[in-house]
XYZ file of C-alpha atoms in Angstrom:
594
model
C 34.506 18.417 -45.456
C 36.472 20.150 -42.701
C 33.884 22.935 -42.554
C 31.040 20.460 -42.115
C 32.829 18.669 -39.284
C 33.560 21.981 -37.610
C 29.868 22.989 -37.773
C 28.776 19.663 -36.386
C 31.339 19.871 -33.593
C 30.129 23.323 -32.641
C 26.525 22.103 -32.466
C 27.515 19.080 -30.432
C 29.423 21.285 -28.023
C 26.355 23.507 -27.743
C 24.198 20.503 -26.878
C 26.700 19.366 -24.271
C 26.874 22.816 -22.708
C 23.090 22.973 -22.554
C 22.981 19.556 -20.922
C 25.585 20.520 -18.323
C 23.509 23.592 -17.431
C 20.515 21.310 -16.924
C 18.684 22.658 -19.983
C 17.524 19.215 -21.014
C 14.724 20.301 -23.340
C 16.857 22.569 -25.527
C 19.732 20.083 -25.321
C 17.496 17.304 -26.661
C 16.443 19.522 -29.573
C 20.069 20.331 -30.369
C 21.152 16.689 -30.116
C 18.360 15.685 -32.469
C 19.530 18.190 -35.102
C 23.125 17.049 -34.721
C 22.107 13.395 -35.071
C 20.181 14.075 -38.277
C 23.243 15.688 -39.853
C 25.614 12.801 -39.150
C 26.300 10.584 -42.150
C 24.929 7.025 -41.844
C 28.399 5.456 -42.078
C 29.760 7.464 -39.126
C 28.767 4.800 -36.625
C 30.913 5.830 -33.626
C 29.709 9.443 -33.751
C 26.111 8.348 -34.219
C 26.465 6.099 -31.168
C 27.840 8.915 -29.009
C 25.192 11.452 -30.020
C 22.377 8.901 -29.692
C 23.501 8.078 -26.145
C 23.805 11.710 -25.065
C 20.431 12.517 -26.647
C 18.900 9.581 -24.776
C 20.292 10.963 -21.515
C 18.595 14.312 -22.172
C 15.268 12.591 -22.873
C 15.706 10.491 -19.729
C 16.181 13.625 -17.657
C 12.972 14.997 -19.203
C 11.078 11.798 -18.302
C 10.235 11.031 -21.938
C 10.811 7.296 -21.681
C 9.719 6.299 -25.192
C 12.123 8.683 -26.969
C 14.860 7.856 -24.526
C 14.464 4.106 -25.124
C 14.633 4.591 -28.906
C 17.773 6.702 -28.604
C 19.478 4.161 -26.325
C 18.575 1.437 -28.818
C 20.316 3.447 -31.547
C 23.362 3.910 -29.325
C 23.550 0.132 -28.841
C 23.027 -0.384 -32.555
C 26.018 1.839 -33.303
C 28.209 0.093 -30.705
C 28.388 2.821 -28.090
C 31.265 1.535 -25.933
C 30.052 2.238 -22.366
C 28.196 -0.743 -20.861
C 25.982 1.716 -18.954
C 23.933 2.104 -22.142
C 22.476 -1.385 -21.583
C 21.367 -0.486 -18.064
C 19.764 2.763 -19.189
C 18.022 0.990 -22.062
C 16.669 -1.647 -19.664
C 15.440 1.044 -17.263
C 13.529 2.861 -20.009
C 11.921 -0.362 -21.249
C 11.041 -1.100 -17.622
C 9.462 2.337 -17.332
C 7.510 1.777 -20.526
C 6.051 -1.404 -19.046
C 7.746 -3.558 -21.686
C 8.734 -6.060 -19.045
C 9.891 -9.007 -21.150
C 12.162 -6.793 -23.263
C 13.386 -5.040 -20.129
C 14.241 -8.368 -18.508
C 16.404 -9.350 -21.479
C 18.111 -5.949 -21.476
C 18.894 -6.242 -17.753
C 20.271 -9.736 -18.317
C 22.446 -8.444 -21.182
C 23.792 -5.706 -18.924
C 24.433 -8.034 -15.980
C 26.351 -10.377 -18.269
C 28.800 -7.471 -18.676
C 28.610 -6.142 -15.098
C 27.247 -8.946 -12.884
C 27.646 -7.138 -9.525
C 25.984 -3.854 -10.466
C 23.385 -3.162 -7.766
C 21.065 -1.149 -10.009
C 21.081 -3.928 -12.583
C 20.357 -6.585 -9.959
C 17.592 -4.479 -8.417
C 16.089 -3.674 -11.813
C 15.987 -7.312 -12.879
C 14.289 -8.287 -9.620
C 11.812 -5.440 -10.004
C 10.832 -6.321 -13.551
C 10.235 -9.947 -12.546
C 8.126 -8.890 -9.565
C 6.131 -6.369 -11.604
C 4.402 -9.032 -13.678
C 3.102 -10.756 -10.543
C 2.165 -7.502 -8.810
C -0.154 -6.560 -11.666
C -1.901 -9.920 -11.296
C -2.551 -9.339 -7.580
C -3.346 -5.632 -7.101
C -3.700 -4.076 -3.677
C -7.026 -2.793 -2.341
C -6.174 0.815 -3.189
C -8.467 2.536 -5.692
C -6.699 5.133 -7.847
C -8.432 7.862 -9.878
C -7.091 10.709 -11.973
C -8.172 14.063 -10.515
C -9.268 15.886 -13.665
C -10.510 18.815 -11.565
C -6.938 19.490 -10.444
C -5.134 18.757 -13.696
C -4.360 20.750 -16.835
C -2.735 19.993 -20.176
C 0.628 20.747 -18.564
C 2.086 19.262 -15.402
C 0.945 19.007 -11.784
C 2.710 17.180 -8.975
C 3.619 16.994 -5.273
C 0.278 17.609 -3.524
C 0.506 18.544 0.158
C -2.309 18.847 2.701
C -2.509 21.749 5.143
C -4.958 23.428 7.511
C -6.450 20.172 8.863
C -6.793 18.782 5.329
C -9.049 21.660 4.263
C -6.386 22.972 1.888
C -4.199 21.258 -0.692
C -1.070 22.797 -2.208
C 0.182 21.531 -5.567
C 2.987 22.347 -7.982
C 2.057 23.158 -11.586
C 3.442 24.548 -14.842
C -0.015 25.391 -16.223
C -0.572 28.473 -18.339
C -1.492 30.789 -15.456
C 1.829 30.197 -13.700
C 3.930 33.336 -13.181
C 6.348 34.461 -15.850
C 6.210 34.288 -19.615
C 9.372 32.391 -20.483
C 9.538 28.735 -21.435
C 11.904 26.620 -19.382
C 14.957 25.302 -21.181
C 14.781 22.355 -18.800
C 11.248 21.117 -19.472
C 10.022 23.020 -22.518
C 7.121 24.353 -20.423
C 6.617 27.317 -18.133
C 8.407 27.271 -14.806
C 6.486 25.688 -11.944
C 4.569 27.681 -9.377
C 2.704 26.717 -6.227
C -1.078 26.558 -6.498
C -3.702 26.169 -3.786
C -6.888 24.068 -3.788
C -9.617 24.721 -1.223
C -12.887 23.031 -0.298
C -16.358 24.480 -0.785
C -19.062 24.691 1.890
C -20.042 21.064 1.246
C -16.506 19.776 1.618
C -15.904 19.245 -2.101
C -12.729 20.403 -3.808
C -12.563 23.564 -5.922
C -10.328 24.188 -8.945
C -6.698 25.112 -8.229
C -5.762 28.782 -8.075
C -2.308 30.271 -8.075
C -1.022 31.028 -4.579
C -1.319 34.789 -4.244
C 1.783 35.597 -2.250
C 5.385 36.640 -2.631
C 6.477 33.008 -2.907
C 5.855 32.553 -6.630
C 8.286 34.294 -8.973
C 9.299 34.023 -12.615
C 11.585 31.201 -11.517
C 10.662 27.672 -10.441
C 8.917 26.982 -7.108
C 7.381 23.699 -5.989
C 7.144 20.658 -3.669
C 5.553 22.576 -0.763
C 5.328 21.328 2.830
C 3.450 23.237 5.535
C 4.306 22.967 9.230
C 1.686 21.490 11.564
C 0.979 24.883 13.134
C 0.413 26.403 9.682
C 3.015 29.135 10.170
C 5.795 27.945 7.852
C 5.831 26.774 4.253
C 8.957 24.991 3.041
C 9.474 24.570 -0.704
C 12.038 24.045 -3.456
C 13.288 27.125 -5.281
C 15.169 26.699 -8.565
C 16.545 29.893 -10.072
C 17.429 29.637 -13.756
C 20.063 31.874 -15.330
C 21.256 31.852 -18.907
C 24.648 30.282 -19.525
C 25.122 29.320 -15.857
C 24.250 26.088 -14.119
C 22.253 26.431 -10.910
C 21.102 23.991 -8.248
C 17.776 23.874 -6.398
C 17.648 25.164 -2.831
C 15.172 24.845 0.032
C 13.326 28.027 0.911
C 10.988 28.832 3.769
C 8.141 31.344 3.906
C 6.576 32.627 7.099
C 2.870 33.408 7.276
C 2.140 36.985 8.193
C -1.042 39.063 8.058
C -2.949 36.185 6.465
C -0.575 35.541 3.552
C 2.818 34.016 2.880
C 5.855 36.303 2.904
C 8.692 36.077 0.408
C 10.722 32.951 0.990
C 14.243 32.918 2.348
C 16.854 30.254 1.744
C 17.199 27.685 4.496
C 20.910 27.070 5.000
C 21.115 23.291 5.182
C 24.862 22.885 4.753
C 26.862 26.067 5.206
C 29.287 26.763 2.379
C 27.900 24.077 0.032
C 26.832 25.882 -3.135
C 27.193 22.908 -5.482
C 24.849 20.304 -4.016
C 21.132 19.952 -4.634
C 18.831 20.665 -1.678
C 15.195 20.005 -2.562
C 11.843 18.355 -1.780
C 11.430 19.422 1.870
C 8.969 17.670 4.179
C 8.609 18.935 7.737
C 7.712 16.405 10.430
C 4.474 16.898 12.417
C 6.514 17.697 15.520
C 8.646 20.207 13.631
C 11.794 18.573 14.993
C 12.998 17.275 11.630
C 12.998 18.454 8.045
C 13.370 15.635 5.516
C 14.876 16.598 2.174
C 16.702 15.374 -0.940
C 20.350 16.049 -1.697
C 23.308 14.767 -3.668
C 25.791 16.205 -1.167
C 28.841 14.136 -0.162
C 28.227 11.235 2.199
C 25.366 9.639 0.287
C 24.872 6.230 -1.279
C 24.248 7.066 -4.923
C 22.591 9.749 -6.990
C 20.154 11.711 -4.866
C 19.537 10.556 -1.305
C 17.007 11.347 1.389
C 18.430 13.146 4.400
C 16.943 14.795 7.434
C 17.917 17.917 9.335
C 17.446 18.327 13.082
C 15.711 21.656 13.473
C 15.629 24.315 16.169
C 13.062 26.705 14.742
C 14.563 27.584 11.361
C 18.102 26.706 12.400
C 19.593 23.426 11.138
C 21.467 21.816 14.033
C 22.817 18.859 12.055
C 21.965 16.644 9.076
C 21.990 12.864 8.739
C 21.580 10.458 5.863
C 18.728 7.967 6.291
C 21.078 5.111 5.510
C 21.259 2.184 3.078
C 17.854 0.761 4.017
C 16.265 3.815 2.359
C 18.952 5.069 -0.023
C 20.422 3.151 -2.960
C 22.884 3.776 -5.807
C 19.879 5.219 -7.674
C 17.750 8.256 -6.820
C 15.507 8.581 -3.757
C 13.288 11.649 -3.844
C 10.010 13.305 -2.801
C 9.942 12.361 0.907
C 6.719 12.755 2.872
C 6.911 12.256 6.624
C 3.455 11.144 7.721
C 4.291 10.906 11.408
C 7.504 10.737 13.364
C 8.049 7.057 12.482
C 6.486 6.609 9.023
C 8.064 7.995 5.864
C 6.945 7.751 2.251
C 9.326 8.378 -0.631
C 9.990 7.499 -4.255
C 12.946 5.626 -5.684
C 14.268 4.188 -8.916
C 16.923 2.193 -7.057
C 14.821 -0.270 -5.067
C 13.135 -3.152 -6.955
C 9.984 -1.671 -8.448
C 7.526 -1.635 -11.321
C 9.460 0.957 -13.322
C 10.593 4.577 -13.064
C 10.065 6.144 -9.670
C 8.013 3.925 -7.368
C 6.422 4.768 -4.031
C 7.750 3.136 -0.859
C 6.776 3.173 2.800
C 9.539 3.231 5.417
C 8.915 2.568 9.111
C 11.380 3.518 11.830
C 11.636 0.639 14.282
C 13.139 0.142 17.694
C 15.900 2.270 19.125
C 18.290 1.362 16.309
C 17.319 4.372 14.168
C 16.936 2.027 11.193
C 14.179 1.889 8.612
C 12.138 -1.012 7.283
C 11.180 -0.312 3.646
C 8.158 -1.776 1.858
C 7.086 -1.348 -1.760
C 3.588 0.040 -2.279
C 1.889 -2.288 -4.711
C -0.059 -1.787 -7.922
C -2.153 0.282 -8.668
C -0.505 2.934 -6.474
C 2.644 2.126 -8.405
C 2.827 1.728 -12.153
C 5.586 1.281 -14.710
C 5.929 5.087 -14.940
C 6.926 7.655 -12.293
C 4.810 7.607 -9.123
C 5.775 10.056 -6.403
C 4.821 12.966 -4.158
C 2.224 11.248 -1.965
C 0.216 12.856 0.845
C -2.357 11.369 3.247
C -5.389 12.775 4.990
C -4.885 12.609 8.734
C -5.870 9.251 10.189
C -7.099 7.893 6.855
C -5.856 5.609 4.106
C -6.628 8.107 1.375
C -5.050 11.147 -0.179
C -3.297 12.215 -3.370
C -0.096 11.519 -5.269
C 1.428 12.389 -8.639
C 2.213 10.221 -11.644
C 3.002 10.545 -15.339
C 1.186 7.308 -16.198
C -1.110 7.421 -19.230
C 0.423 10.638 -20.601
C 2.357 10.218 -23.835
C 4.144 13.537 -23.280
C 5.424 12.456 -19.891
C 3.546 15.183 -18.011
C 2.817 14.570 -14.343
C -0.728 14.770 -12.977
C -2.489 14.475 -9.629
C -4.245 11.218 -8.727
C -6.427 10.390 -5.747
C -6.136 7.124 -3.862
C -8.216 5.399 -1.224
C -8.071 2.018 0.462
C -11.672 0.923 1.107
C -12.322 -0.760 4.417
C -12.213 -4.545 4.283
C -15.772 -5.849 4.428
C -16.363 -8.761 6.794
C -19.742 -10.470 6.892
C -21.162 -13.279 8.996
C -23.791 -15.474 7.388
C -25.656 -18.345 8.972
C -28.406 -20.899 8.536
C -30.751 -22.430 11.122
C -32.046 -25.954 10.403
C -33.572 -28.767 12.418
C -32.130 -32.261 12.763
C -33.664 -33.204 9.418
C -32.125 -30.178 7.632
C -35.399 -28.271 7.326
C -35.065 -24.479 7.383
C -36.281 -22.826 10.596
C -37.616 -19.262 10.308
C -37.903 -16.770 13.178
C -34.913 -18.091 15.079
C -33.559 -15.325 17.317
C -29.777 -15.105 17.000
C -28.238 -12.903 19.704
C -24.707 -11.703 18.944
C -22.332 -10.102 21.450
C -18.809 -8.921 20.588
C -15.944 -8.079 22.919
C -15.798 -4.664 21.224
C -19.159 -3.733 22.757
C -21.254 -4.915 19.823
C -24.683 -6.329 20.792
C -27.565 -7.140 18.453
C -30.304 -9.698 17.815
C -31.067 -11.033 14.343
C -34.087 -13.101 13.251
C -33.787 -15.714 10.543
C -35.963 -15.328 7.475
C -38.255 -17.861 5.854
C -35.189 -19.521 4.335
C -33.654 -19.877 7.793
C -30.807 -17.426 7.122
C -29.385 -14.341 8.816
C -26.520 -12.008 7.873
C -24.686 -9.024 9.340
C -21.553 -6.941 8.845
C -18.820 -7.762 11.366
C -15.647 -6.016 12.463
C -12.114 -7.337 12.170
C -10.269 -8.660 15.193
C -13.380 -9.244 17.343
C -14.444 -12.247 19.428
C -18.178 -12.896 18.988
C -20.590 -15.005 21.063
C -23.768 -16.314 19.369
C -26.915 -17.685 21.033
C -29.722 -19.081 18.860
C -33.200 -19.495 20.397
C -36.482 -20.714 18.910
C -39.768 -21.939 20.353
C -39.801 -25.736 20.656
C -36.023 -26.029 20.302
C -33.065 -26.113 22.612
C -30.824 -23.050 22.690
C -27.571 -23.341 20.727
C -24.400 -21.370 21.438
C -21.384 -20.776 19.201
C -18.333 -18.523 19.119
C -16.390 -16.850 16.311
C -13.172 -14.825 16.173
C -12.651 -12.592 13.140
C -9.140 -11.807 11.990
C -7.483 -8.736 10.473
C -8.282 -9.705 6.904
C -6.565 -8.295 3.815
C -9.602 -8.909 1.607
C -13.383 -9.088 1.861
C -14.331 -12.164 3.887
C -17.490 -14.084 4.780
C -17.629 -16.241 7.922
C -20.334 -18.895 8.284
C -21.993 -19.678 11.626
C -24.800 -22.246 11.225
C -27.085 -23.754 13.853
C -28.614 -27.228 13.969
C -31.560 -26.724 16.313
C -32.556 -29.705 18.493
C -36.298 -29.997 19.288
C -37.703 -30.491 22.795
C -39.199 -33.851 23.888
C -37.754 -35.837 21.024
C -35.038 -38.444 21.488
C -31.604 -37.502 20.224
C -29.075 -40.177 19.414
C -25.593 -39.390 20.682
C -23.183 -40.930 18.231
C -19.649 -41.963 19.108
C -20.267 -43.010 22.745
C -17.999 -46.028 23.047
C -17.540 -48.787 25.655
C -15.293 -51.811 25.552
C -17.027 -55.152 25.014
C -18.997 -56.208 28.072
C -17.797 -53.102 29.981
C -19.550 -50.032 31.407
C -16.543 -47.664 31.611
C -16.425 -44.826 29.077
C -13.627 -44.939 26.555
C -11.607 -41.678 26.224
C -12.814 -40.947 22.694
C -16.409 -40.761 23.972
C -15.750 -37.662 26.038
C -15.649 -35.221 23.117
C -19.263 -36.040 22.237
C -20.315 -35.746 25.881
C -18.553 -32.397 26.253
C -20.809 -31.140 23.462
C -23.807 -32.363 25.471
C -22.511 -30.459 28.501
C -22.408 -27.289 26.415
C -25.989 -27.886 25.317
C -27.096 -28.319 28.942
C -25.277 -25.168 30.007
C -27.048 -23.238 27.250
C -30.417 -24.574 28.423
C -30.347 -24.475 32.260
C -34.046 -25.412 32.654
C -33.764 -28.617 30.638
C -33.661 -32.053 32.299
C -32.684 -35.159 30.373
C -32.971 -38.910 30.561
C -29.940 -40.807 29.341
C -30.985 -44.133 27.831
C -28.473 -46.844 27.009
C -29.054 -49.831 24.763
C -27.303 -53.063 23.856
C -27.509 -55.385 20.893
C -29.398 -58.703 20.946
C -26.432 -60.803 22.057
C -26.482 -62.189 25.626
C -29.179 -62.789 28.238
C -31.930 -60.214 28.590
C -31.367 -59.584 32.302
C -27.622 -59.197 31.854
C -28.051 -56.744 28.962
C -30.590 -54.771 30.973
C -28.098 -54.390 33.814
C -25.188 -53.569 31.443
C -27.143 -50.860 29.637
C -28.175 -49.272 32.948
C -24.596 -49.273 34.215
C -23.466 -47.643 30.967
C -26.119 -44.929 31.275
C -25.075 -44.351 34.879
C -21.444 -44.078 33.774
C -22.434 -41.248 31.434
C -24.412 -39.557 34.218
C -21.398 -39.722 36.560
C -19.196 -38.149 33.883
C -21.646 -35.290 33.381
C -21.981 -34.696 37.133
C -18.208 -34.672 37.412
C -18.175 -31.883 34.824
C -20.506 -29.737 36.895
C -23.975 -30.698 35.651
C -26.565 -30.702 38.452
C -27.502 -34.340 39.175
C -31.149 -33.294 39.596
C -31.242 -32.617 35.868
C -30.100 -36.136 34.976
C -31.590 -39.613 35.097
C -30.364 -42.915 33.715
C -32.286 -45.744 32.079
C -31.154 -49.035 30.624
C -33.158 -50.870 27.990
C -30.856 -53.743 27.232
C -31.929 -55.440 24.046
C -35.599 -54.542 24.366
C -34.965 -51.410 22.298
C -31.699 -52.308 20.603
C -29.417 -49.705 18.997
C -26.411 -50.697 16.972
C -23.432 -48.534 17.839
C -20.671 -48.275 15.272
């Protein structure tokens, strides 16, 4: 019995040593063997080993195995309440939102002020709604770029004609299998375009950058002369931390990289995931060095060439008690990064941060589904001036391998549709509809046999419409389009009024036995003024009528005075009096006004 315990203890100590060195793959294998050899009635030991095995799987991004192991740790009464948070996070990552919500609630019942628990619960509630209302982004897996291993962190260079990626595919340098991932170490690969602008298959970067160790997450300076990347040496029986390296282009190829000293004397902290700003003034990176807000934080270094002048943490708007990683600085005020500490859909989610004002503070916004999923989504890059590019994700891969995905936000389509009819709602073909926009747009459309016209409009434009047809008065209308978030159709219809046919103006009101216009009549008359302005050659006769009550002579005079009152109003609004005449018909041609 003592011998068996001693053997088990030795194996458990081996697993722990492997985990401490960051060898998560071999540690998970060792933990699994240890767990199988523990007797079923040894509940405390089973709980401890299950939890530590789950941590190794979590570090490997194998959410399903990690969730099962955490569940076993809970089953065997593992004493640390953190197991409930980790279990909830893995269920969240698996997209098992209802179960994750309960697990978060169980954890928060034990630790109600834990920020990661609060954020996770909010994220899992939001995720259900986000999937119901996806963004306009279209996401596609880039099979041309991907292998049966892992690919991640794409980065544009050379005016978007070149794409660098990180991959552990079979043609990566070196023959050894990583104790961290169970795959080959990562190398940097390059993807170029053909003569027609299409992408070619990735090829390993032929330079002195790639070694038998791990290289990845490249970022190329705007002038194309410097390539920053993460270098992770791996040595047996000794823990190492990633460092940022920089390669200088010389004679058409990249020279061997040299370590960029970010924090002199700090050999224990992680320095990784560099992203150089377009101006070259700042290098954004990831580190767990002192002064942060949680696990790994995003920092930036003020650069003078390749000399770091100082570093600064991006603050609590960006960084959380969780991990913030894979920064991409699109321009000097817009940053993209991934986090498992902000409310999200699960795992690492993509976020956009905008620097505003002179306060040096960031405004952070979650990037919605389908850019984000329940799994890890990270390492985004944009084509210059466009809402498209590439990112990496381990969605839809049971092994947890990362792959490259493309994304694009199609332009919002705005259309204007209209119908031309006469006063009896009959369709009018061949109506000429002239459209002028304040963006310089100018075009004439002709209605079809069904009286309709249609055209594609732009957002945020003020349009002026003029409809003209033989035998009809011109009609004018205006339209302002907005910055829409979805496809939109605006309707601009025209009721064409024929020449030489009487038109009844409704809603022209007078008090009983009076000839003065009531205020509510003026809206209708203002429409008539617009019609006259649109048809400057038209003259009109304004005819007023009364009902049959009262003497004929009196009604004749009253109707004339009412018509003259309308004429005076129109003249006062700028209508040439030579275009107007008044007639009163009293009760000889009665009209009932309601």
